[in-house]
Backbone as XML, in Angstrom:
<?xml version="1.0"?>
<chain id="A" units="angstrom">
  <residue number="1" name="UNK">
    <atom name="N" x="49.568" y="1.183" z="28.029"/>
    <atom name="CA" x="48.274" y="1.052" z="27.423"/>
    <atom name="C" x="47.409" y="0.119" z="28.265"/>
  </residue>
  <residue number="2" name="UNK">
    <atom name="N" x="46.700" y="0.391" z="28.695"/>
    <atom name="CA" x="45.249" y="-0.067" z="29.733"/>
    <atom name="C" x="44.219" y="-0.360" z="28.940"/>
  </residue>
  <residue number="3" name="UNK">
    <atom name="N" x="43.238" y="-1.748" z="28.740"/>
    <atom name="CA" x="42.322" y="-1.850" z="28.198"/>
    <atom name="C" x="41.103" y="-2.026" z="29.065"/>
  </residue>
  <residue number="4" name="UNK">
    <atom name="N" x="40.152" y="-1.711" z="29.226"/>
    <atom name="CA" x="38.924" y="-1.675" z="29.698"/>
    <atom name="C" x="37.942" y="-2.910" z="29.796"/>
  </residue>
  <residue number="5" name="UNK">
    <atom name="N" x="38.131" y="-4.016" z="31.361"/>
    <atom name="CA" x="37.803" y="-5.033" z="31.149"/>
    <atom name="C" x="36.084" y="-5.057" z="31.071"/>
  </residue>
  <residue number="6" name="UNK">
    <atom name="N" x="35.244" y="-5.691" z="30.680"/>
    <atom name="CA" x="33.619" y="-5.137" z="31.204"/>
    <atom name="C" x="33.546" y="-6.137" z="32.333"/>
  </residue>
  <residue number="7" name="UNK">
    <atom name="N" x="32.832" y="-5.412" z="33.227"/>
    <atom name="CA" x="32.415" y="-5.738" z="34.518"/>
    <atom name="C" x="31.481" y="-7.236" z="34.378"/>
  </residue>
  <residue number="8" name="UNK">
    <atom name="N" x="31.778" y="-7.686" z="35.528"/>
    <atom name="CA" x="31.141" y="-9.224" z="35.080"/>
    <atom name="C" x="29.429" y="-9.531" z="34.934"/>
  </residue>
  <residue number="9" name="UNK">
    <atom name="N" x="29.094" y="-8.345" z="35.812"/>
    <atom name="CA" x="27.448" y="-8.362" z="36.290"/>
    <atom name="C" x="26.895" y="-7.288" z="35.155"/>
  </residue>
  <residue number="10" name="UNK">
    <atom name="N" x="27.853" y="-6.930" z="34.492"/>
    <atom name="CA" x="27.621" y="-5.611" z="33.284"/>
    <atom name="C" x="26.133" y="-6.489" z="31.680"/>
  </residue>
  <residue number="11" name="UNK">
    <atom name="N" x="25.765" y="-6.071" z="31.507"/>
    <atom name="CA" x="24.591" y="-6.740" z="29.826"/>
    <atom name="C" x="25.967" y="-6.159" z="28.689"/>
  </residue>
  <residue number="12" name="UNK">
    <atom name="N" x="25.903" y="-7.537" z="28.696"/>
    <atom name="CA" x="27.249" y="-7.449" z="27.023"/>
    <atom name="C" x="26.382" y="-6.860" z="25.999"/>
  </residue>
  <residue number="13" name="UNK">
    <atom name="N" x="25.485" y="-6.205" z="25.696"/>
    <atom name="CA" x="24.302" y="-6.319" z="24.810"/>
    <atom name="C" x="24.378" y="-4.552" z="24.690"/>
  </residue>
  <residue number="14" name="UNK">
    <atom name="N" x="23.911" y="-4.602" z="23.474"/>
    <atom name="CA" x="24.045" y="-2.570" z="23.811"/>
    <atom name="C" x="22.905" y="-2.077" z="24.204"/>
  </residue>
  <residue number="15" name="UNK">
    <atom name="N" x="23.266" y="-1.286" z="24.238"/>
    <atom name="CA" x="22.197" y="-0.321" z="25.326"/>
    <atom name="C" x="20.731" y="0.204" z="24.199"/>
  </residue>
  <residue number="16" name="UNK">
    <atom name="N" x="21.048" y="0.179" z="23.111"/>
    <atom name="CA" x="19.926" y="0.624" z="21.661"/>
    <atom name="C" x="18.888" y="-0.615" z="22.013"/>
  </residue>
  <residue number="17" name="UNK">
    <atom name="N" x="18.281" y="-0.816" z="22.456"/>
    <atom name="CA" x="16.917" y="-1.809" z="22.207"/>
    <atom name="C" x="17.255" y="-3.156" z="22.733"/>
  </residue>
  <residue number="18" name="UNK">
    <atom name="N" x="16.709" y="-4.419" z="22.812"/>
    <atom name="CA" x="16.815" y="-4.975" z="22.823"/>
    <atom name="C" x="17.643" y="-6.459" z="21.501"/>
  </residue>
  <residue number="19" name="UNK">
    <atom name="N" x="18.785" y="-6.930" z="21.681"/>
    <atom name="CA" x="18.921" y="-8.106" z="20.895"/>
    <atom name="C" x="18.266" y="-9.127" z="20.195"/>
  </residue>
  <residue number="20" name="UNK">
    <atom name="N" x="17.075" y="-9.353" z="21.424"/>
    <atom name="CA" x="16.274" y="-10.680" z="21.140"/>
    <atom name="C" x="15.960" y="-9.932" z="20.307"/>
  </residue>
  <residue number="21" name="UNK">
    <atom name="N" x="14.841" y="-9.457" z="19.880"/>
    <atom name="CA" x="13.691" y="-8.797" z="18.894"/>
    <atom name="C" x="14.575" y="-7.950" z="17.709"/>
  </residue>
  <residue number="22" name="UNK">
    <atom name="N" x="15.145" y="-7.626" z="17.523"/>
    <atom name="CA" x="16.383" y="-6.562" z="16.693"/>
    <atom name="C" x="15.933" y="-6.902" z="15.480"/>
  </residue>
  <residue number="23" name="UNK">
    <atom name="N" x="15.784" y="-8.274" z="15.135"/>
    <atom name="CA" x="15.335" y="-8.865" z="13.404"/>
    <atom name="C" x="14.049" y="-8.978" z="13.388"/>
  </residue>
  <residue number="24" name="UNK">
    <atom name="N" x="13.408" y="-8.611" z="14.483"/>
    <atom name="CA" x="11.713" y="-9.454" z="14.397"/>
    <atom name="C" x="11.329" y="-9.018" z="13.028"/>
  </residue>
  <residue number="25" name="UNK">
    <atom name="N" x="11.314" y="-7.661" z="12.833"/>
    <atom name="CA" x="10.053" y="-7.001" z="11.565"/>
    <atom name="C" x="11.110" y="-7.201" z="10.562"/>
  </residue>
  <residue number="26" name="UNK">
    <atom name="N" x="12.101" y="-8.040" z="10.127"/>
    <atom name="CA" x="12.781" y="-8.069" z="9.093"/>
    <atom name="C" x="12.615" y="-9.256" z="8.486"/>
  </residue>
  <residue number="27" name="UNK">
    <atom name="N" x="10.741" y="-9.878" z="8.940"/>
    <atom name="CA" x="10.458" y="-11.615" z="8.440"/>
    <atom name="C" x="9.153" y="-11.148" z="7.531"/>
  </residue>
  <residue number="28" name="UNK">
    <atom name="N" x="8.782" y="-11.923" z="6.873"/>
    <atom name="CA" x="7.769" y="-11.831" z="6.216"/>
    <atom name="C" x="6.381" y="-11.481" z="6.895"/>
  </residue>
  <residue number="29" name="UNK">
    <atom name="N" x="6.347" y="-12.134" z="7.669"/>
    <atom name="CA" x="5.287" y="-11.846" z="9.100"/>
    <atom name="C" x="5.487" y="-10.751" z="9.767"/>
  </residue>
  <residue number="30" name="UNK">
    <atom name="N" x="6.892" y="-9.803" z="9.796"/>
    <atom name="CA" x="6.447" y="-8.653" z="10.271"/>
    <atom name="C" x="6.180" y="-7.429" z="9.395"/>
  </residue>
  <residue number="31" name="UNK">
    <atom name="N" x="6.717" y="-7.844" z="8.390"/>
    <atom name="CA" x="6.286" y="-7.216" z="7.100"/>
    <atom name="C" x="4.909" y="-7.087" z="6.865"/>
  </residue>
  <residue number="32" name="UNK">
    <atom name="N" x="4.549" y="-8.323" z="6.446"/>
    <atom name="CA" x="2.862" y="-8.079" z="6.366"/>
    <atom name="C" x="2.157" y="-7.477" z="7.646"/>
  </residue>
  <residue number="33" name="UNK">
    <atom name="N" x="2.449" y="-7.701" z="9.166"/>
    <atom name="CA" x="1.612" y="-6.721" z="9.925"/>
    <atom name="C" x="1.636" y="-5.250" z="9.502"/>
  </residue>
  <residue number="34" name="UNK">
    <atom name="N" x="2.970" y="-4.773" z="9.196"/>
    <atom name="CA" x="3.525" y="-3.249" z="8.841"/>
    <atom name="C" x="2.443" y="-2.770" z="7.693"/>
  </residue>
  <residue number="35" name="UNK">
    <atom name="N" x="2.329" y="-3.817" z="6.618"/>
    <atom name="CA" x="1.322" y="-3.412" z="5.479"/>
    <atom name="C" x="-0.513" y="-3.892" z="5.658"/>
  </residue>
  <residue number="36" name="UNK">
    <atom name="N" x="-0.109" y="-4.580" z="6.698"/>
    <atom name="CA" x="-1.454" y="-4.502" z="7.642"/>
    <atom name="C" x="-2.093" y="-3.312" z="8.601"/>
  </residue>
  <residue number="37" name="UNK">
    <atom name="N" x="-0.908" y="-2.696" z="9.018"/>
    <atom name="CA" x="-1.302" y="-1.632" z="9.995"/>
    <atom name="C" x="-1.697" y="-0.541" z="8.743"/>
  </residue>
  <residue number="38" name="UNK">
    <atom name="N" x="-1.005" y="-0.277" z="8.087"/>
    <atom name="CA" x="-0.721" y="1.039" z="6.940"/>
    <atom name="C" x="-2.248" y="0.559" z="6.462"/>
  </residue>
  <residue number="39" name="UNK">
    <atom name="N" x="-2.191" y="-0.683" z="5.940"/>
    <atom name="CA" x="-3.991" y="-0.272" z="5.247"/>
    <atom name="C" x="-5.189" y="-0.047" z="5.940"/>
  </residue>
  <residue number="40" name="UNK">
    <atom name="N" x="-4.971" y="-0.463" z="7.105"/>
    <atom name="CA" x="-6.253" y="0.047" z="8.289"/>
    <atom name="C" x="-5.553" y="1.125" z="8.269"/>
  </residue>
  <residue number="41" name="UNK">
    <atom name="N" x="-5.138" y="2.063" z="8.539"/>
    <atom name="CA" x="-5.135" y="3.759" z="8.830"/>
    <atom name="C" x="-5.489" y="4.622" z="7.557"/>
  </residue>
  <residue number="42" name="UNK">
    <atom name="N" x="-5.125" y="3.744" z="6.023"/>
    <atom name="CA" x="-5.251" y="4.470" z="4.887"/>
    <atom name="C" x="-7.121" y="4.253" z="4.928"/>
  </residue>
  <residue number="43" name="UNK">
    <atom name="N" x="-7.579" y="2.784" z="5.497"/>
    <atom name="CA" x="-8.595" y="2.736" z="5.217"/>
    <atom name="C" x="-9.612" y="3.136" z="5.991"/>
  </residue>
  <residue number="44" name="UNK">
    <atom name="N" x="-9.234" y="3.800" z="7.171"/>
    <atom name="CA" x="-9.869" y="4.847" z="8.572"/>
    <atom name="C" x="-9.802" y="6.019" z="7.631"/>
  </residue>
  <residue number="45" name="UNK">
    <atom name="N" x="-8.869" y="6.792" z="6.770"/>
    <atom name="CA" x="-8.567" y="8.360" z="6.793"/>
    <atom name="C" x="-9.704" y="8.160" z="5.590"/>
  </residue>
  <residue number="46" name="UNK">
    <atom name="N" x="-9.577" y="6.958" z="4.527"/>
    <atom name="CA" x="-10.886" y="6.687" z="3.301"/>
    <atom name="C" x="-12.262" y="6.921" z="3.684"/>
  </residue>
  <residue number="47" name="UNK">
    <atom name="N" x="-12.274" y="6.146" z="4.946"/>
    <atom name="CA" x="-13.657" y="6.402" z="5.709"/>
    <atom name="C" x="-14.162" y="7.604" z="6.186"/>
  </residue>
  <residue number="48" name="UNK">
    <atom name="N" x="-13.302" y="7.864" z="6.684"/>
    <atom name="CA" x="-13.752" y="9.525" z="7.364"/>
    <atom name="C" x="-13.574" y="10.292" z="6.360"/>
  </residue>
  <residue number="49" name="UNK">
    <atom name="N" x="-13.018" y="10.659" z="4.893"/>
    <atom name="CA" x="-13.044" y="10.997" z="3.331"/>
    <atom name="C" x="-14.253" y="10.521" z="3.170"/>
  </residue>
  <residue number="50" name="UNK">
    <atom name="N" x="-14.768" y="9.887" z="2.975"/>
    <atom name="CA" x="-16.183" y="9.231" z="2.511"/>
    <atom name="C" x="-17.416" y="10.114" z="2.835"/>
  </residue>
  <residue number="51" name="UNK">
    <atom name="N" x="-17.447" y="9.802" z="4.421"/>
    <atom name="CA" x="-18.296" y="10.402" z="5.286"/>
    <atom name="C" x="-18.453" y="11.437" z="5.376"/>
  </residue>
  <residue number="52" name="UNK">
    <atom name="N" x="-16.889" y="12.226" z="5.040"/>
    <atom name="CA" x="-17.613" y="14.147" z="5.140"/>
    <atom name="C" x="-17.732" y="14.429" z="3.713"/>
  </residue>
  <residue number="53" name="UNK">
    <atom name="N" x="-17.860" y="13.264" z="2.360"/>
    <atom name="CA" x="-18.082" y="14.346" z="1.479"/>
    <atom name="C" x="-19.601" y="13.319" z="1.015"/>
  </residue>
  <residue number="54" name="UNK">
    <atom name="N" x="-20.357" y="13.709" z="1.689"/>
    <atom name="CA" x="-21.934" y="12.588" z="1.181"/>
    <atom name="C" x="-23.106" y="13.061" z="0.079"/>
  </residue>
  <residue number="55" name="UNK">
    <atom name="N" x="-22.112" y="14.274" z="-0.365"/>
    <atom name="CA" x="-22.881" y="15.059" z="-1.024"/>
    <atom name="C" x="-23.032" y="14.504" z="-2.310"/>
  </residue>
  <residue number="56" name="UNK">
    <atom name="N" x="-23.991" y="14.635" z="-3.209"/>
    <atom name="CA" x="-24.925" y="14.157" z="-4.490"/>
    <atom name="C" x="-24.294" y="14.500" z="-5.410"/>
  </residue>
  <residue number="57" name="UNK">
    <atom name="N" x="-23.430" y="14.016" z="-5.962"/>
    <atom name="CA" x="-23.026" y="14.764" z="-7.163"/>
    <atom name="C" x="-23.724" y="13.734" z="-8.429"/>
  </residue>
  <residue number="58" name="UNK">
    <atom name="N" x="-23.971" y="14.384" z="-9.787"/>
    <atom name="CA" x="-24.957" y="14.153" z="-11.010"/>
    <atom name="C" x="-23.572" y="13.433" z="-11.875"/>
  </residue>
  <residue number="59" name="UNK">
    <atom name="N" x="-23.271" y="12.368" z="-12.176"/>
    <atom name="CA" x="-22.139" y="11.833" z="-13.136"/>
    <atom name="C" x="-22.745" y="11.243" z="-14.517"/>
  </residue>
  <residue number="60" name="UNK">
    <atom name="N" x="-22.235" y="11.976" z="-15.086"/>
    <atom name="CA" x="-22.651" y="11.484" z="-16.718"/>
    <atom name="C" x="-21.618" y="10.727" z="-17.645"/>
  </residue>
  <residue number="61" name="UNK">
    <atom name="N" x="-21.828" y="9.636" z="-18.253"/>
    <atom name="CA" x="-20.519" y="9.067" z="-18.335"/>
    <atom name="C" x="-21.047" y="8.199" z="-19.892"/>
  </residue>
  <residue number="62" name="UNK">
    <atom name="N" x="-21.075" y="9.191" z="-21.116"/>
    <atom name="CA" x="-21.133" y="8.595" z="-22.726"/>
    <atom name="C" x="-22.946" y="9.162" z="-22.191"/>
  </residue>
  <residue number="63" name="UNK">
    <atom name="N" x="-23.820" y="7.826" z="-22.725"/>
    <atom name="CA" x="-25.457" y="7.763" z="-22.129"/>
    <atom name="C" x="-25.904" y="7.627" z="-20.975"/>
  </residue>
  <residue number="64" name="UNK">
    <atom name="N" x="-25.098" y="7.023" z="-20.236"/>
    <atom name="CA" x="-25.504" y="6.932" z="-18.557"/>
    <atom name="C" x="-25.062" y="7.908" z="-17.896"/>
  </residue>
  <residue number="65" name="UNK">
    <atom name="N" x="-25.864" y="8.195" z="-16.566"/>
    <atom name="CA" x="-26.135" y="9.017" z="-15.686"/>
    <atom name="C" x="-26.761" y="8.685" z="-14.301"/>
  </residue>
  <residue number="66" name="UNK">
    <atom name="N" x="-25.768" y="9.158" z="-13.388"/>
    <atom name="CA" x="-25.819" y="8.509" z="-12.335"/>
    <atom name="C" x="-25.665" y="9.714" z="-11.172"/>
  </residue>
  <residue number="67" name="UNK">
    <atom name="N" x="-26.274" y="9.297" z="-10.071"/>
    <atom name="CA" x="-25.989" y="10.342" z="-8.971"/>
    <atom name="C" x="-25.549" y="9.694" z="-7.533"/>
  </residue>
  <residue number="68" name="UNK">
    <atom name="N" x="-24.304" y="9.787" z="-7.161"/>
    <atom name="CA" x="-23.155" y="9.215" z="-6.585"/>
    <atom name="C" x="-22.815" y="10.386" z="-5.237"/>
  </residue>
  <residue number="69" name="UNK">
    <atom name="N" x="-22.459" y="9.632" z="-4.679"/>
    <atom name="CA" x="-21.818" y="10.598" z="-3.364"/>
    <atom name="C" x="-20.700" y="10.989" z="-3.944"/>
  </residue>
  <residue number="70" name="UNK">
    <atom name="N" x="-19.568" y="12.243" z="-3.254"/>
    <atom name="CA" x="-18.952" y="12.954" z="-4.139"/>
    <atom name="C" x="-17.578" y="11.923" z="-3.178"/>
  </residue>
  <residue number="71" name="UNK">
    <atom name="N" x="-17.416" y="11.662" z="-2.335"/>
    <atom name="CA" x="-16.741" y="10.592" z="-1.727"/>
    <atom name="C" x="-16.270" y="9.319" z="-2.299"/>
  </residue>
  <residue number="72" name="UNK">
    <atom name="N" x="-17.702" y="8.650" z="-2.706"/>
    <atom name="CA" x="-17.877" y="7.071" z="-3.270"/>
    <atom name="C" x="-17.154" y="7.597" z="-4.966"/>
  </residue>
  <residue number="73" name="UNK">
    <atom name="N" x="-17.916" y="8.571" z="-5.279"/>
    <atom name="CA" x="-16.907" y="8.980" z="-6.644"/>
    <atom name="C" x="-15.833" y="9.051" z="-6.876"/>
  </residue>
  <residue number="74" name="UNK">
    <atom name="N" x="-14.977" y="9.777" z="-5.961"/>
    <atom name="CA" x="-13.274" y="9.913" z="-6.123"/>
    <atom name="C" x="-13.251" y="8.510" z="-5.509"/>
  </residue>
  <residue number="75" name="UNK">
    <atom name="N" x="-13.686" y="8.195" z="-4.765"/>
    <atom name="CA" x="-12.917" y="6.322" z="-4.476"/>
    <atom name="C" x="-13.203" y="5.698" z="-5.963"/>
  </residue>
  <residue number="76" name="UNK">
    <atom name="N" x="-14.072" y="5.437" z="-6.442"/>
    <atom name="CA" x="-13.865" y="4.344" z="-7.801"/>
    <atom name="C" x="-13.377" y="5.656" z="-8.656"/>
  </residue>
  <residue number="77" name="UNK">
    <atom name="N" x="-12.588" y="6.492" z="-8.384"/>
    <atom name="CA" x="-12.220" y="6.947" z="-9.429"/>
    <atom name="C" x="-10.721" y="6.454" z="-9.530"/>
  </residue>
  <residue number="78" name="UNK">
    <atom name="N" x="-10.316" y="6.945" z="-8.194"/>
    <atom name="CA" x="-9.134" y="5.794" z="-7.855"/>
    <atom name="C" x="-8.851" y="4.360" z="-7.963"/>
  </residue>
  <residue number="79" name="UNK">
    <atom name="N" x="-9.855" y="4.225" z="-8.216"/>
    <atom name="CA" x="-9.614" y="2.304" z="-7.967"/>
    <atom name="C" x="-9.618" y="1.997" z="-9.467"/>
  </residue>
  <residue number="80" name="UNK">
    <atom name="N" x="-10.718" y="3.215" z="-10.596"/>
    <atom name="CA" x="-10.346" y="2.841" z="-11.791"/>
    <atom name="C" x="-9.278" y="3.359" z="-12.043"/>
  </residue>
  <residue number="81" name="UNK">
    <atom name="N" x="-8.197" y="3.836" z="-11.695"/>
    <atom name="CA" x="-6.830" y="4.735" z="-12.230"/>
    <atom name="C" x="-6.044" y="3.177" z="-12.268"/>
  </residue>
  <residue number="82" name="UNK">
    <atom name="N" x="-5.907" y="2.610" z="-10.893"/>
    <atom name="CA" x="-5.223" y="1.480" z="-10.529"/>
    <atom name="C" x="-5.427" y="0.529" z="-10.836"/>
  </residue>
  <residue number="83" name="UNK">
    <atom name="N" x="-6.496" y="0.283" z="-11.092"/>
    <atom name="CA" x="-6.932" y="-0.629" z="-11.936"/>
    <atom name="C" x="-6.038" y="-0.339" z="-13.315"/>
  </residue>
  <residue number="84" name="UNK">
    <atom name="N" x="-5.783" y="0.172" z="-13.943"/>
    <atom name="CA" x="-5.418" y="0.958" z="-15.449"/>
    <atom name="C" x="-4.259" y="0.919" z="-15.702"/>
  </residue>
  <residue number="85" name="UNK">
    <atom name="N" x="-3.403" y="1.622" z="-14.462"/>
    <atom name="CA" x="-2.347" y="1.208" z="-14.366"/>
    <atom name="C" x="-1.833" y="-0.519" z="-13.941"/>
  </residue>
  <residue number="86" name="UNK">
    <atom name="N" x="-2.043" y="-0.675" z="-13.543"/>
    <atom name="CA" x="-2.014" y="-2.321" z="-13.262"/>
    <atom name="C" x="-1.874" y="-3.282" z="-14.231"/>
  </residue>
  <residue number="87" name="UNK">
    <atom name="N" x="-2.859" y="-3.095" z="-15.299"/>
    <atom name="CA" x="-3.210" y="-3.606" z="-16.892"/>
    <atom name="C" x="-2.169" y="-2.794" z="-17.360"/>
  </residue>
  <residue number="88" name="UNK">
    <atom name="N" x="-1.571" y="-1.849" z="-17.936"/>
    <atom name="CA" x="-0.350" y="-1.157" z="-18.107"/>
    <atom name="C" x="0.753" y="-1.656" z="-17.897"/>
  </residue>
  <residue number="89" name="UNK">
    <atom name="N" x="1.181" y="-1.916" z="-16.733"/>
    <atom name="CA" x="2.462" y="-2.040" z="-15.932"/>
    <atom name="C" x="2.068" y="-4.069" z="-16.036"/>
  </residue>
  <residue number="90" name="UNK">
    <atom name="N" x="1.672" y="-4.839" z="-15.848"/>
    <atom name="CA" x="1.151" y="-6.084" z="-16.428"/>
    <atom name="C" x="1.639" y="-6.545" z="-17.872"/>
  </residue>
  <residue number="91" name="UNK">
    <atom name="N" x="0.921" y="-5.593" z="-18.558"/>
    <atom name="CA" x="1.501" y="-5.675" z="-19.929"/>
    <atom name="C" x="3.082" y="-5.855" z="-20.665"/>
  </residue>
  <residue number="92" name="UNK">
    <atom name="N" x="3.265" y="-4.354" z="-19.708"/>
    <atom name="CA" x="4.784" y="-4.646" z="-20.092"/>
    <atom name="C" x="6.090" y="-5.351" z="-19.318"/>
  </residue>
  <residue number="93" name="UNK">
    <atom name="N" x="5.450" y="-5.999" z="-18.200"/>
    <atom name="CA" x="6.009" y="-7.116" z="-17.866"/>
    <atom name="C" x="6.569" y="-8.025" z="-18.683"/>
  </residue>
  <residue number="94" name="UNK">
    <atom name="N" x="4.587" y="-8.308" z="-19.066"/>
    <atom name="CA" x="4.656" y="-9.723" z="-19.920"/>
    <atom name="C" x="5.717" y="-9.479" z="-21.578"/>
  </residue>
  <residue number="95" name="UNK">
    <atom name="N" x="5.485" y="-8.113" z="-21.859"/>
    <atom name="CA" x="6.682" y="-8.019" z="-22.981"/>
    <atom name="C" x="8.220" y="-7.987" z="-22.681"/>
  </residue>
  <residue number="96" name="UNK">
    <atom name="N" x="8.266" y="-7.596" z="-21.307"/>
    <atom name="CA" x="9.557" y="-8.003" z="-20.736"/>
    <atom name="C" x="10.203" y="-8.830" z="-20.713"/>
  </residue>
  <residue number="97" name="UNK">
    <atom name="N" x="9.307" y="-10.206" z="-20.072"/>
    <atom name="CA" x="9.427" y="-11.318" z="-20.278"/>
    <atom name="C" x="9.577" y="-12.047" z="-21.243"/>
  </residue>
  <residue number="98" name="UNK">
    <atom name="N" x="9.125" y="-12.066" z="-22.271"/>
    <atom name="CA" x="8.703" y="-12.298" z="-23.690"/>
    <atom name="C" x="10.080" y="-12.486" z="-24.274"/>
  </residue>
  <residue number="99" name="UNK">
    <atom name="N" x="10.926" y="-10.800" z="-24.178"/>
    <atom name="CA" x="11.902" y="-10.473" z="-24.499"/>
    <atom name="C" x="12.699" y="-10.543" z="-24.367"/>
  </residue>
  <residue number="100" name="UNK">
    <atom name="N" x="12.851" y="-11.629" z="-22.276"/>
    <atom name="CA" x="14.089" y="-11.745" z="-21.950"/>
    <atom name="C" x="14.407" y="-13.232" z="-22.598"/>
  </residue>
  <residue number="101" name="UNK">
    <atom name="N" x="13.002" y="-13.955" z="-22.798"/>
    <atom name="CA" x="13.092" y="-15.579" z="-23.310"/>
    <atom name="C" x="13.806" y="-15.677" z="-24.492"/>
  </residue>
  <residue number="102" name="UNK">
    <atom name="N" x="13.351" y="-14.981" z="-25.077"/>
    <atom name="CA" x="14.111" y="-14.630" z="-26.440"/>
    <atom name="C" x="15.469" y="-14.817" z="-26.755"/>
  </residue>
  <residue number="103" name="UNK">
    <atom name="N" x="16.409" y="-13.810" z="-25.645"/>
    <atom name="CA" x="17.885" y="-14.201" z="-25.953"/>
    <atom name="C" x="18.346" y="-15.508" z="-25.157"/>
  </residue>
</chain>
């Protein structure tokens, strides 16, 4: 049985990427760039969504009435969903909580 010595001038290190850096994006700081990059591209593809739909749409909402780009519309339509959910999912946190104090 022969074992395979590594050559002395050989990188003990594997050949997949580099060592040094291997943990970088596994810190809080590379985390947040990652959710930094993702919201500039969500908020480029929003923009260019925006821009090709500039068209007038008539929104009636109870007595008010308003005339909105059809773009700017689905954005606060979204932002009121999340908004909604947020207050939702908030809520039953706080009864979560409530409930775990309890026992």
């Amino acid at each position: 049985m022969t074992t395979a010595v590594p050559d002395a001038g050989a990188d003990p290190t594997p050949s997949k990427g580099s060592s040094k850096h291997k943990g970088a994006l596994k810190t809080r700081a590379g985390y947040a760039w990652i959710g930094l990059l993702i919201a500039a591209v969500i908020g480029i593809l929003l923009l260019v969504f925006i821009l090709q739909n500039l068209e007038q749409v008539n929104v009636t909402v109870f007595a008010w009435d308003w005339n909105l780009p059809l773009g700017v519309l689905v954005l606060l339509s979204v932002i009121a969903g999340a908004l909604v959910t947020a207050l939702i999912g908030g809520y039953r946190i706080l009864q979560l909580r409530r409930a775990a104090k309890r026992k």
